[in-house]
Coordinates of C-alpha atoms and ligand atoms in Angstrom, one line a residue:
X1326 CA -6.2 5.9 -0.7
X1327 CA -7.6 4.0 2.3
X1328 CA -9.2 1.1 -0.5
X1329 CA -5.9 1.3 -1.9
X1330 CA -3.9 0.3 1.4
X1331 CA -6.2 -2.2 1.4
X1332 CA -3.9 -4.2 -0.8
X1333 CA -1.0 -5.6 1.1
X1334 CA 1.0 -5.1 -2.6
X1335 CA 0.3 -1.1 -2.7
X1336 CA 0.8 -0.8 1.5
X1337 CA 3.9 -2.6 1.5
X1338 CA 5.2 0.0 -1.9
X1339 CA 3.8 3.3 -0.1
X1340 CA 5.7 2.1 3.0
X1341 CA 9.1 1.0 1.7
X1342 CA 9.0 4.6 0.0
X1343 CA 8.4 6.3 3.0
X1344 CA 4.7 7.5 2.0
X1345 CA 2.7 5.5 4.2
X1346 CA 4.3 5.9 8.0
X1347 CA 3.3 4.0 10.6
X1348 CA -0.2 3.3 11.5
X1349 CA -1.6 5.0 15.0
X1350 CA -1.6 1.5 17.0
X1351 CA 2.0 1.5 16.2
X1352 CA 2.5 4.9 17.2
X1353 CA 0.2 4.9 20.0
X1354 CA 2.3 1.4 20.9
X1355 CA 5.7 3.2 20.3
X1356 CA 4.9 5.9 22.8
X1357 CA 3.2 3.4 25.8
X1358 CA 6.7 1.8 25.0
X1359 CA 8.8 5.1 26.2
X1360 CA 7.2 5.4 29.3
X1361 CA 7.1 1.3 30.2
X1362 CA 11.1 1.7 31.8
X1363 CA 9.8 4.0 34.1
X1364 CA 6.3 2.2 35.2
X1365 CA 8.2 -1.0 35.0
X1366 CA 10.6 1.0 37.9
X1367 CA 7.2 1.0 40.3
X1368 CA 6.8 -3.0 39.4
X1369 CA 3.7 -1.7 37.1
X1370 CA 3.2 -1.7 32.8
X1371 CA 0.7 -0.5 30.6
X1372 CA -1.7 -2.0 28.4
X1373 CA -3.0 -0.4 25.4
X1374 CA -7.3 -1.7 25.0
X1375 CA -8.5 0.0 22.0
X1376 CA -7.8 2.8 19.8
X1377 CA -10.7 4.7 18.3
X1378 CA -9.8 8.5 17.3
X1379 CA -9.6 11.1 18.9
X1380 CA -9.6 8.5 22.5
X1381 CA -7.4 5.9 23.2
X1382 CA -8.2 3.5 26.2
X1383 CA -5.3 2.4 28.4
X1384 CA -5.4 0.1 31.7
X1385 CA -2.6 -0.4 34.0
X1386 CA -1.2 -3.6 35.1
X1387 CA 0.3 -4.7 38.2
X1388 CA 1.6 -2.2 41.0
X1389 CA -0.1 0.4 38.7
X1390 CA -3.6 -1.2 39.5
X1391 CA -5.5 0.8 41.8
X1392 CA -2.4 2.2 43.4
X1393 CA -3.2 6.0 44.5
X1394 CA -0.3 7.9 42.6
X1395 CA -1.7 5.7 39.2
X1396 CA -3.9 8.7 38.8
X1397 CA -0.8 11.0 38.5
X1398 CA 1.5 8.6 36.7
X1399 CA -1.1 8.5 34.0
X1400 CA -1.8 12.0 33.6
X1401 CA 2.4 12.8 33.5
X1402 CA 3.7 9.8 31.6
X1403 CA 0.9 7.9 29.7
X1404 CA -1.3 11.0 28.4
X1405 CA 1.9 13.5 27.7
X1406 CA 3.4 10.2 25.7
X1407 CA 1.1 9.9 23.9
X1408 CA -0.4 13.3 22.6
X1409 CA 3.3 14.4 21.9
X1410 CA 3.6 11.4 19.7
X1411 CA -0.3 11.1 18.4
X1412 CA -1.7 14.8 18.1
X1413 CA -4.4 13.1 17.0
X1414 CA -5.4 11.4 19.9
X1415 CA -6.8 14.4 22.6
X1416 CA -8.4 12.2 24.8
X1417 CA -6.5 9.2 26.9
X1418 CA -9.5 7.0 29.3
X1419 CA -8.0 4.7 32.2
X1420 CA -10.0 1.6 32.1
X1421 CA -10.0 -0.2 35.6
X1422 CA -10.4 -3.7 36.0
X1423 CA -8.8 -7.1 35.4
X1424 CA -5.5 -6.6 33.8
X1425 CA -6.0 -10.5 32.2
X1426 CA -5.4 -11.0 28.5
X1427 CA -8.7 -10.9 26.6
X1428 CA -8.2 -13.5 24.3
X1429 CA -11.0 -12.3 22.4
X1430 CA -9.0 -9.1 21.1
X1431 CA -7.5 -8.6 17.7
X1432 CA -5.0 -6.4 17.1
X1433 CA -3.8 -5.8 13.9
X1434 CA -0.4 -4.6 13.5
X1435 CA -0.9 -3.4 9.7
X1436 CA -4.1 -1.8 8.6
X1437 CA -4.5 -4.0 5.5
X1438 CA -4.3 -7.2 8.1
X1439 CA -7.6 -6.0 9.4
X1440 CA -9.2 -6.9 5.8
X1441 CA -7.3 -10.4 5.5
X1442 CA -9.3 -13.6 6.7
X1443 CA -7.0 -16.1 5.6
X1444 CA -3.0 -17.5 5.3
X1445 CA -2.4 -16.5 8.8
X1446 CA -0.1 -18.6 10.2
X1447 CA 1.0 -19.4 13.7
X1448 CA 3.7 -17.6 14.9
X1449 CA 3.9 -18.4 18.9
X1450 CA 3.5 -16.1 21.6
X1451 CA 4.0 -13.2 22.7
X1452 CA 5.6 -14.4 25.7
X1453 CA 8.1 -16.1 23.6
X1454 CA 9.3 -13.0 21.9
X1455 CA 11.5 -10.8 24.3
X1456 CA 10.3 -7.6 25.5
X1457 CA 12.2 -4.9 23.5
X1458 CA 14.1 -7.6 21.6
X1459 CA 13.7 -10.1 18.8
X1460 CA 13.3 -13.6 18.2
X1461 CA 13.9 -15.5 14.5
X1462 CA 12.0 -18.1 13.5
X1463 CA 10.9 -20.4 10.4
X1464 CA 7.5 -20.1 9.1
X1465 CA 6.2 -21.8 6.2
X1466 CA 9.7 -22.2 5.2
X1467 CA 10.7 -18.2 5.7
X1468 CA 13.1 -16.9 7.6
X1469 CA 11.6 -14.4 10.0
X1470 CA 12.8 -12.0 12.9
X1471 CA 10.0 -10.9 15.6
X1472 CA 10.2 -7.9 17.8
X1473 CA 7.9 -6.8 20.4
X1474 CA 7.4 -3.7 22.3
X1475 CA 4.7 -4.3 24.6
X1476 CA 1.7 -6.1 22.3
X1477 CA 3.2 -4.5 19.4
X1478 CA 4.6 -7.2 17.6
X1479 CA 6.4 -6.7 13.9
X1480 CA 7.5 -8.9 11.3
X1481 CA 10.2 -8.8 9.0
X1482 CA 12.4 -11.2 6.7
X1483 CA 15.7 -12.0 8.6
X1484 CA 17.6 -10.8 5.7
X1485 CA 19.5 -7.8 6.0
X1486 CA 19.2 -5.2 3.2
X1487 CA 22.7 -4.7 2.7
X1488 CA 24.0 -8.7 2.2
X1489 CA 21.3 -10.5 3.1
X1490 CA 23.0 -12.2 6.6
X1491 CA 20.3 -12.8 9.3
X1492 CA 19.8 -10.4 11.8
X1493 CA 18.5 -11.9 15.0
X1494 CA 22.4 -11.4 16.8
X1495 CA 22.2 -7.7 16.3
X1496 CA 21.8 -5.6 19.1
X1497 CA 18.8 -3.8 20.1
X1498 CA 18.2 -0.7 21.8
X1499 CA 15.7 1.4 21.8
X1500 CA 13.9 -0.6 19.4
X1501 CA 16.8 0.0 16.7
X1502 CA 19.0 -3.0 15.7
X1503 CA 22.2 -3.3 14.2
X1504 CA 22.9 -6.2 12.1
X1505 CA 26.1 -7.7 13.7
X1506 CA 27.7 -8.1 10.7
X1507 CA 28.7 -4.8 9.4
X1508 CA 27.0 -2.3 11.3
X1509 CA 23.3 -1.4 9.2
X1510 CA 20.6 -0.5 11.5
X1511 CA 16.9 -0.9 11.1
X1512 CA 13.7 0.4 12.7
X1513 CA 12.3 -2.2 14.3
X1514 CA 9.2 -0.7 14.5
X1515 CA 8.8 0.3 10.7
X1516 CA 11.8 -1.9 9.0
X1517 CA 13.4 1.6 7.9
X1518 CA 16.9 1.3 7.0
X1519 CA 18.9 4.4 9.4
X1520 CA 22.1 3.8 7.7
X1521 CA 21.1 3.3 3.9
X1522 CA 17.5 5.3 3.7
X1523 CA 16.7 3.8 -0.1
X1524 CA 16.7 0.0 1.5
X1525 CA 14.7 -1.2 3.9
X1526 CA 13.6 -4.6 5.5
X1527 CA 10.9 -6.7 3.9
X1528 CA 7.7 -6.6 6.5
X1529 CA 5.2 -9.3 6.6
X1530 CA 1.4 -8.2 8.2
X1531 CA 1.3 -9.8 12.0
X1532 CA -2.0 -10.0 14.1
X1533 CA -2.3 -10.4 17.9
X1534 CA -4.8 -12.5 19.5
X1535 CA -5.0 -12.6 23.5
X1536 CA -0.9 -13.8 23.5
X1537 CA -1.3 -15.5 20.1
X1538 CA 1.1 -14.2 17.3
X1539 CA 0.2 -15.1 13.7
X1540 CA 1.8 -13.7 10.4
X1541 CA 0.6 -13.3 6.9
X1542 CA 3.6 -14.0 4.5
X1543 CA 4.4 -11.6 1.7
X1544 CA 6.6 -13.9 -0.9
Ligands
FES2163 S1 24.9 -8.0 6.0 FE1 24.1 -6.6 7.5 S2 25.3 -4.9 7.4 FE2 26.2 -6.2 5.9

């Protein structure tokens, strides 16, 4: 199975039938993304470092940074989060240091990215795609609408399922949109269709470098 996935072809099948779900960066991301409202509320955030089962590694960003109560935030937002969501992850290590974007870290947002060395293409920023929201764009002559939640970044066609009308007006909450034009809404984190389960959006693989968003097309 896992040499299997590594074909973009066979992921994106298993995933549009619901028998691939989401990977754990997007499910460890997901979770860090429930709790941000409330460390954002103490002028702090959260930034995922590396994933490697059964630890995750997790430093925390501004007002969070060496403040006192960080200790007690993390063990009653951060770890609960993300053991209810990831019961495979037991452990959760606070990294201190320099909050700064590594520019040298890779994160791949689909695990057959991970395998993929070339047709990446530039995508922008991460700063450039609203926290919790969307942005469309044109890439290699594709339509495409970006969300982020955190450093979670995914890519899909901006196409709904239902007609085909773009997407990027619907509104978003709680990383669910609703296309604006007659009311379908989509998992923004997996492309799932809520309102029509047998559809779903069309996802493209999307890497993370530092702030540097690239995509690999699927047409
Ligand atoms: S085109 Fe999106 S719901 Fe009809």
């Amino acid at each position: 199975m896992k040499r299997a996935i590594g074909d973009e072809i066979v992921y994106a099948v298993l995933r549009r039938h619901g028998i691939l779900k989401a990977s754990l960066p997007e499910r460890v991301e997901v979770a860090l993304a429930g709790i941000r409202p409330m460390l954002a509320s103490h002028g702090g955030d959260v930034e995922l470092v590396k994933v490697a089962p059964p630890v995750i590694e997790v430093r925390f960003l501004g007002a969070c940074d060496g403040c006192p109560a960080s200790q007690l935030t993390f063990h009653a937002g951060v770890k609960k989060a993300v053991e209810e969501s990831c019961p495979e992850i037991t452990e959760v290590r606070q990294v201190k240091g320099s909050g700064a974007v590594n520019e040298n870290a890779v994160h791949f947002v689909s695990p057959f990215a991970a395998a993929a060395t070339d047709n990446w293409v530039d995508a922008g920023t991460l700063e450039e795609i609203p926290e919790g929201g969307v942005r469309s764009m044109v890439v290699g002559g594709e339509k495409l609408l970006l969300s982020r939640r955190g450093t979670m970044v995914t890519c899909f066609q901006n196409a709904c399922a239902h007609l085909g009308f773009p997407l990027q007006d619907g509104e978003v909450e709680d990383g669910i949109i609703t296309c604006p034009h007659h009311g379908f809404r989509y998992d923004l984190g997996s492309g799932e269709c809520l309102t029509a389960p047998e559809v779903q959006l069309q996802s493209h693989a999307v890497r993370v470098t530092g702030s540097k968003v690239e995509v690999r097309l699927v047409v």
